[in-house]
PDB file of C-alpha atoms in Angstrom:
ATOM      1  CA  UNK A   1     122.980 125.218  72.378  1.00 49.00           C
ATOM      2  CA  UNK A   2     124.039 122.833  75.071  1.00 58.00           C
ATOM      3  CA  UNK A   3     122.431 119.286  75.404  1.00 57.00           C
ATOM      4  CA  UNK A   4     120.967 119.641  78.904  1.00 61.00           C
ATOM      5  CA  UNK A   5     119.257 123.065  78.403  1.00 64.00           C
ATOM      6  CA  UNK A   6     115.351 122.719  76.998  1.00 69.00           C
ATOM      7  CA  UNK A   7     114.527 123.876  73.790  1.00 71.00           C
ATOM      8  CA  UNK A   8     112.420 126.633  73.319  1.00 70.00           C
ATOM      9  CA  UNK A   9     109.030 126.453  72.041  1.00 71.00           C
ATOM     10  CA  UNK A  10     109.348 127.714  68.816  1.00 72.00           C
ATOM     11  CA  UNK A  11     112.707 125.833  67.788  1.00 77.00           C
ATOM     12  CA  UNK A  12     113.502 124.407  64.308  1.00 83.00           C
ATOM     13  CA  UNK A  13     112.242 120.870  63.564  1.00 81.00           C
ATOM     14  CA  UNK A  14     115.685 119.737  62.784  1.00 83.00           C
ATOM     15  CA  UNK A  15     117.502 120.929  65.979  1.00 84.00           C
ATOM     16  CA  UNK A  16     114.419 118.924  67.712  1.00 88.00           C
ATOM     17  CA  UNK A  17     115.518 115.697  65.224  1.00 88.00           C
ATOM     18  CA  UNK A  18     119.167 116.439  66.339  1.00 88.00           C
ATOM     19  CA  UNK A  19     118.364 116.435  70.246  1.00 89.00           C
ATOM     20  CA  UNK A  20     116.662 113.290  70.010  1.00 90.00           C
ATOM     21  CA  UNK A  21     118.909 111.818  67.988  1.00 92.00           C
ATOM     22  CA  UNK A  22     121.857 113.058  70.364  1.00 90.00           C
ATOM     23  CA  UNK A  23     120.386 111.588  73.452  1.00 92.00           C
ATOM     24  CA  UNK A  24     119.450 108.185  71.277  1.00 94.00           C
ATOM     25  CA  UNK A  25     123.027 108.116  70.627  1.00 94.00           C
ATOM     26  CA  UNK A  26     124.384 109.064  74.462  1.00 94.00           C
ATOM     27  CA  UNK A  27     122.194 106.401  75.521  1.00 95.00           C
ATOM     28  CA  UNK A  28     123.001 104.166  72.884  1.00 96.00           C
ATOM     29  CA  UNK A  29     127.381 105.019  73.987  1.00 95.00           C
ATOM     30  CA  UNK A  30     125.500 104.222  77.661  1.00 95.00           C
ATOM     31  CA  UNK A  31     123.975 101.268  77.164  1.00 95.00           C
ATOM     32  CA  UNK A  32     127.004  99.056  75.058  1.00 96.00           C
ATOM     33  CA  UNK A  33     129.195  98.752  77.594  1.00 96.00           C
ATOM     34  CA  UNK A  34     126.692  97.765  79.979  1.00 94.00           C
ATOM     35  CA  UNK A  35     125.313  94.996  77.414  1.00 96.00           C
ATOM     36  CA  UNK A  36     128.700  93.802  76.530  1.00 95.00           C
ATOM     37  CA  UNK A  37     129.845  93.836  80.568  1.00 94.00           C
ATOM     38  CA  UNK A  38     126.736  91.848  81.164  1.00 94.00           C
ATOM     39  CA  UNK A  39     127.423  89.302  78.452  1.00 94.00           C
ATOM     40  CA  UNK A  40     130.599  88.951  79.195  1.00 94.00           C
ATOM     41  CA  UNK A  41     130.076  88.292  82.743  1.00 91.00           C
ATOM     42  CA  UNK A  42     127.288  85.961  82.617  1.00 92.00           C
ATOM     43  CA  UNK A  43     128.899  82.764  84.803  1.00 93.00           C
ATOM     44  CA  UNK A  44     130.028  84.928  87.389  1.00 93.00           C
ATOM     45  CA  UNK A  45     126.648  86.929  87.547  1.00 91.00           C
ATOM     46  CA  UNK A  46     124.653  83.998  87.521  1.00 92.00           C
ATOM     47  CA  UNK A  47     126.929  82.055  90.153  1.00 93.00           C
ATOM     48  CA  UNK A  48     126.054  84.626  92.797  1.00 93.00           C
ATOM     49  CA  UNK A  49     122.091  83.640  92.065  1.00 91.00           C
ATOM     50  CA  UNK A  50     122.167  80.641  92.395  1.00 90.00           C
ATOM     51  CA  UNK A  51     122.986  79.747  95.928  1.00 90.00           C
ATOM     52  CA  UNK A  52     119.802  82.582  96.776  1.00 88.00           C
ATOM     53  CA  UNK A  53     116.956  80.543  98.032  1.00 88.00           C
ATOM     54  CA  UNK A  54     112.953  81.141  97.151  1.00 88.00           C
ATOM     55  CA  UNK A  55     111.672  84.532  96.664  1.00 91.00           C
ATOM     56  CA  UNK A  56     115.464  86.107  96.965  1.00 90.00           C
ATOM     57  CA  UNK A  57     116.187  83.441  93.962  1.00 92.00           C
ATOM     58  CA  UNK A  58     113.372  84.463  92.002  1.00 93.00           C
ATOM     59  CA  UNK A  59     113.817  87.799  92.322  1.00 94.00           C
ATOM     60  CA  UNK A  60     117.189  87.977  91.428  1.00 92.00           C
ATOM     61  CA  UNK A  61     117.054  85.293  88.500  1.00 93.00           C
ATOM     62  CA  UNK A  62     114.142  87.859  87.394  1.00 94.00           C
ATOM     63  CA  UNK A  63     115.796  90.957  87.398  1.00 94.00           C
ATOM     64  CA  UNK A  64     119.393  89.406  85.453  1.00 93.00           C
ATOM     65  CA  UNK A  65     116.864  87.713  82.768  1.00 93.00           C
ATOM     66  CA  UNK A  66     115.085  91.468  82.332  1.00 95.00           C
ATOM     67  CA  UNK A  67     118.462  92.777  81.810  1.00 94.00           C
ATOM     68  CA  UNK A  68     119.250  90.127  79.789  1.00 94.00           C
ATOM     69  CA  UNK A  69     116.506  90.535  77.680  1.00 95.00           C
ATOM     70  CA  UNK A  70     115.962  94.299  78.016  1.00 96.00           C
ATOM     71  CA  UNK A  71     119.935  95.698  77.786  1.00 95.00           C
ATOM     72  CA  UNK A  72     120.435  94.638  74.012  1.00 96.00           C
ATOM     73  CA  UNK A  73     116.686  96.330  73.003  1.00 96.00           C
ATOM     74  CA  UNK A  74     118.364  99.887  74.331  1.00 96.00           C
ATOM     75  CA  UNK A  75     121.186  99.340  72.742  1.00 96.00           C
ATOM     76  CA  UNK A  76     120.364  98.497  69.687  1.00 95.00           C
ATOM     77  CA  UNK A  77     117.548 100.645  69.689  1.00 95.00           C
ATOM     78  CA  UNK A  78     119.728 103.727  70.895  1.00 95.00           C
ATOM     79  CA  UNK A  79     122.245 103.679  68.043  1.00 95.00           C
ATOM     80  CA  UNK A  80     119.432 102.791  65.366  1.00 94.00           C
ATOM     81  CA  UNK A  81     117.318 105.972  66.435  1.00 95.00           C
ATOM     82  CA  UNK A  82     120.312 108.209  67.191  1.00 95.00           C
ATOM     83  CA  UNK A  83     121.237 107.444  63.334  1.00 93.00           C
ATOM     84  CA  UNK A  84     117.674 107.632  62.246  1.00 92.00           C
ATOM     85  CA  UNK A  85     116.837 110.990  63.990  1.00 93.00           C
ATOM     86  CA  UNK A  86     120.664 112.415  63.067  1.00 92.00           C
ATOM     87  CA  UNK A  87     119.465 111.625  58.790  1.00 91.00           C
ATOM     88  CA  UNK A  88     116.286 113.240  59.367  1.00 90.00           C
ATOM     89  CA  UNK A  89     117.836 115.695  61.244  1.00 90.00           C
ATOM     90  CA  UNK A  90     120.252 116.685  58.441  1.00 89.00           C
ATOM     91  CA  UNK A  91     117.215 117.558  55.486  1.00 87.00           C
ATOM     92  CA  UNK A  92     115.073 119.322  58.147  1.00 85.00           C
ATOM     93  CA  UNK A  93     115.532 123.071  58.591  1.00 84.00           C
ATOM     94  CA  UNK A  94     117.824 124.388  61.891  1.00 83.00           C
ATOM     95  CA  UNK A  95     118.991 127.175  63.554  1.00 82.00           C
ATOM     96  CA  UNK A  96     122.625 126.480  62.283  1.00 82.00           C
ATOM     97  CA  UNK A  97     124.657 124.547  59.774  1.00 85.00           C
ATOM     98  CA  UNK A  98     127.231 121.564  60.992  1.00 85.00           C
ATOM     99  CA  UNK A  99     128.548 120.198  57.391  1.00 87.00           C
ATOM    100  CA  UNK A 100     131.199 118.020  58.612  1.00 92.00           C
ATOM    101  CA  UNK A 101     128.737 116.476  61.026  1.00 89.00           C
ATOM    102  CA  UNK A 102     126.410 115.984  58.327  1.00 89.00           C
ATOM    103  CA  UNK A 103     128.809 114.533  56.457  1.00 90.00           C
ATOM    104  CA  UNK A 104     129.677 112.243  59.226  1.00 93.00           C
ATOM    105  CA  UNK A 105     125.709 111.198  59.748  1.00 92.00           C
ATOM    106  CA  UNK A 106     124.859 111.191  55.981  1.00 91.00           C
ATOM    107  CA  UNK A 107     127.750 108.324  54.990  1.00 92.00           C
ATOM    108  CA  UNK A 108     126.638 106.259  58.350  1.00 93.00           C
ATOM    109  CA  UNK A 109     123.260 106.490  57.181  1.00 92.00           C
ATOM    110  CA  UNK A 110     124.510 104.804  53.469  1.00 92.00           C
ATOM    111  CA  UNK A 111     126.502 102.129  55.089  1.00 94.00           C
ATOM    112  CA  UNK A 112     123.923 101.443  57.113  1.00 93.00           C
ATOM    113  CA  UNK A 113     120.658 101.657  54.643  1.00 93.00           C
ATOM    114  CA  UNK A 114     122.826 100.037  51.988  1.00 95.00           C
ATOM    115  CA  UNK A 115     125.041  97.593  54.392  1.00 95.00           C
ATOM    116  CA  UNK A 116     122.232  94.442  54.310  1.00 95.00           C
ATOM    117  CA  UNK A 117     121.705  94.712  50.226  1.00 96.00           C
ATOM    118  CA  UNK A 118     125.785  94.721  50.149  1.00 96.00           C
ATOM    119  CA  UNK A 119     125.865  91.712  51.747  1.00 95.00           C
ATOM    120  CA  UNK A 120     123.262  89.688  50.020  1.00 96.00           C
ATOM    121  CA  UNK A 121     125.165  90.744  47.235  1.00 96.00           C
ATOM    122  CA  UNK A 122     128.488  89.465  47.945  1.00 96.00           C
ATOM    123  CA  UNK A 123     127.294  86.159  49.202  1.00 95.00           C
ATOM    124  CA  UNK A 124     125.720  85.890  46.011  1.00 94.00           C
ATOM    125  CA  UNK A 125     128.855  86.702  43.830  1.00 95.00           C
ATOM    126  CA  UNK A 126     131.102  84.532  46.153  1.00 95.00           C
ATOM    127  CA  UNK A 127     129.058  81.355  45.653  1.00 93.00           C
ATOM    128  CA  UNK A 128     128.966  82.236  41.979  1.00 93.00           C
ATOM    129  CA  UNK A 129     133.121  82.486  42.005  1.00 94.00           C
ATOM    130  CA  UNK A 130     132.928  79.166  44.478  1.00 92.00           C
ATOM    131  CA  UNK A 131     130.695  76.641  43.384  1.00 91.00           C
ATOM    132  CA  UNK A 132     128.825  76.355  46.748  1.00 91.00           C
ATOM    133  CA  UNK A 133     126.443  78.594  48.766  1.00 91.00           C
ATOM    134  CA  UNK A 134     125.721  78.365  52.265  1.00 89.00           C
ATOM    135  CA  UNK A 135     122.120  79.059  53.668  1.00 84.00           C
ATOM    136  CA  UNK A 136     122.517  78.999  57.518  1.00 86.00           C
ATOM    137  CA  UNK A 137     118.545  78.681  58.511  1.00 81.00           C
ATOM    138  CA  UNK A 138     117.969  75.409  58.516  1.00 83.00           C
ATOM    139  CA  UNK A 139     121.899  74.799  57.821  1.00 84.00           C
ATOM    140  CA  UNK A 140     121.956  73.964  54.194  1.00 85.00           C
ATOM    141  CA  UNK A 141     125.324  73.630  51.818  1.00 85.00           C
ATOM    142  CA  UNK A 142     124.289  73.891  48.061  1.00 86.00           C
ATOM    143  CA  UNK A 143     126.892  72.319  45.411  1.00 88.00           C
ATOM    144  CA  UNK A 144     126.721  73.142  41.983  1.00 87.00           C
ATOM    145  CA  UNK A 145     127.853  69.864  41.129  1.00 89.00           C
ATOM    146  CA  UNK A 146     125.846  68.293  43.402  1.00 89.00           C
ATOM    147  CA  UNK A 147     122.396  69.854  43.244  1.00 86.00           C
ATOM    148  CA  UNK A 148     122.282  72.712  40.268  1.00 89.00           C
ATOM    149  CA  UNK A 149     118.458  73.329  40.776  1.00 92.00           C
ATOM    150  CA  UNK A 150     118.910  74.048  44.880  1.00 89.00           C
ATOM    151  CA  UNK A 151     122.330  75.883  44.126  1.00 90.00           C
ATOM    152  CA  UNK A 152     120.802  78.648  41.095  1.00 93.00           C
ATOM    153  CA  UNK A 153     117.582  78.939  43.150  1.00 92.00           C
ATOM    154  CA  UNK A 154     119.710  79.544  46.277  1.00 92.00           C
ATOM    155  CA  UNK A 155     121.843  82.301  44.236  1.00 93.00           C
ATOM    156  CA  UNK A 156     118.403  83.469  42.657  1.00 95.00           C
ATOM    157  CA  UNK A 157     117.514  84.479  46.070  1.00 94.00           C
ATOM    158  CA  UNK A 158     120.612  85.621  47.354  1.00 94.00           C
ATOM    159  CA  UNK A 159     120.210  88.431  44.053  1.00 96.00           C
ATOM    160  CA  UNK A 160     116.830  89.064  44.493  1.00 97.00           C
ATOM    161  CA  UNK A 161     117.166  89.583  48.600  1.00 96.00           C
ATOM    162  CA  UNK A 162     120.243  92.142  47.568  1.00 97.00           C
ATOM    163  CA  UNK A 163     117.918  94.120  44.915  1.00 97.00           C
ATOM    164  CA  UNK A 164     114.888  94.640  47.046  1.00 97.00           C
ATOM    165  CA  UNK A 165     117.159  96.032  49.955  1.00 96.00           C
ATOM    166  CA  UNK A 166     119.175  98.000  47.646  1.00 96.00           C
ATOM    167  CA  UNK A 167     115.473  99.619  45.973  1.00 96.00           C
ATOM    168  CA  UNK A 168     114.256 100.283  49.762  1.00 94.00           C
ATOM    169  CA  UNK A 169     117.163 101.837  50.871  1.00 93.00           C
ATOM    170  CA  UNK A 170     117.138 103.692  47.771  1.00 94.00           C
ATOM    171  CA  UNK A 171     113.245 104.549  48.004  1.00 92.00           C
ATOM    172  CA  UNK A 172     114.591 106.434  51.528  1.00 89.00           C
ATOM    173  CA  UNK A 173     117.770 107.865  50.182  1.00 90.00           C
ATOM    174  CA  UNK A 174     116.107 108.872  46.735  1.00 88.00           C
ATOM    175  CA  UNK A 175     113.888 112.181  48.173  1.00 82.00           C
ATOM    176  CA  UNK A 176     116.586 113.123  50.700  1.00 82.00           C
ATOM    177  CA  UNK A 177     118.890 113.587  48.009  1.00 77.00           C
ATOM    178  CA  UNK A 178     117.156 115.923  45.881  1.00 75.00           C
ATOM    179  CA  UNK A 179     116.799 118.156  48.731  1.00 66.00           C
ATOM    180  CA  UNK A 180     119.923 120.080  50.057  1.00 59.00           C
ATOM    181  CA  UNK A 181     120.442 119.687  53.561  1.00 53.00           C
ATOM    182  CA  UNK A 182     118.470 121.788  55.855  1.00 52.00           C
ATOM    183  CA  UNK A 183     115.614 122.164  53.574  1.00 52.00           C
TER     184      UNK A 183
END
């Protein structure tokens, strides 16, 4: 079924998932090089605006802080929906099987699901191994020869953070996986 064409009216609800998703993700492959282009650029882009006078200045320094602001929203948003709608797509019925692409979406899904309780987890176990932990918001460096209390509370957290994302992700993963794909 190619991209462009519309769906008919009575298609599955996972080829649906898999169009969205598809277009999520074109937009998302759309969108990064833009943002990164932009971010990259951001002297040059912004010397050009600044010699622009009144409404010609505000307009322009309007539009490049929208894009600013607006650019990393699609494309973050664009690959986290394209991977959202490509799981659900995978345990929803449609009109034909892809297992390697499956595959493909079902291990980015783990990574990403499981990616934040991962690293909780290992910043935990590294300050345990090094004796020091450090907390960047507000910028904090916890010795356990220094201050014990702040250090084990620190590392307390660090665990806890890493279990509750690791029961969350597992809460989503847990009834997808006692389904078979295109259930």
């Amino acid at each position: 079924m190619p991209f462009f064409s519309p769906l008919s009216e009575n298609a599955m609800p996972g080829d649906r998932a898999r169009r969205r998703g598809t277009f999520c993700l074109l937009l998302a492959l759309a969108a990064t090089p833009l943002t990164v282009l932009l971010f990259l650029n951001l002297q040059p882009f912004w010397m050009r605006i600044v010699p622009l006078e009144n409404a010609a200045f505000l307009l322009a320094a309007t539009l490049f802080g929208a894009a600013l602001a607006v650019m990393p929203i699609i494309t973050v948003g664009g690959w986290l929906l394209a991977l959202w709608y490509g799981v659900e797509s995978v345990f929803m019925l449609r009109g034909r099987r892809t297992p390697i692409v499956d595959i493909l979406i079902i291990g980015a899904g783990f990574i990403a699901w499981f990616s934040p309780a991962l690293g909780f987890l290992v910043k935990a176990v590294r300050a345990l191994f090094t004796g020091s932990i450090h907390l960047p918001h507000p910028s904090r460096d916890y010795l356990l020869t220094e201050d014990p209390v702040a250090f084990w509370q620190s590392v307390g957290f660090q665990f806890i953070a890493a279990g509750l994302l690791a029961w969350l992700a597992w809460r989503y993963w847990k009834g997808k996986l006692r389904r078979k794909s295109g259930e």
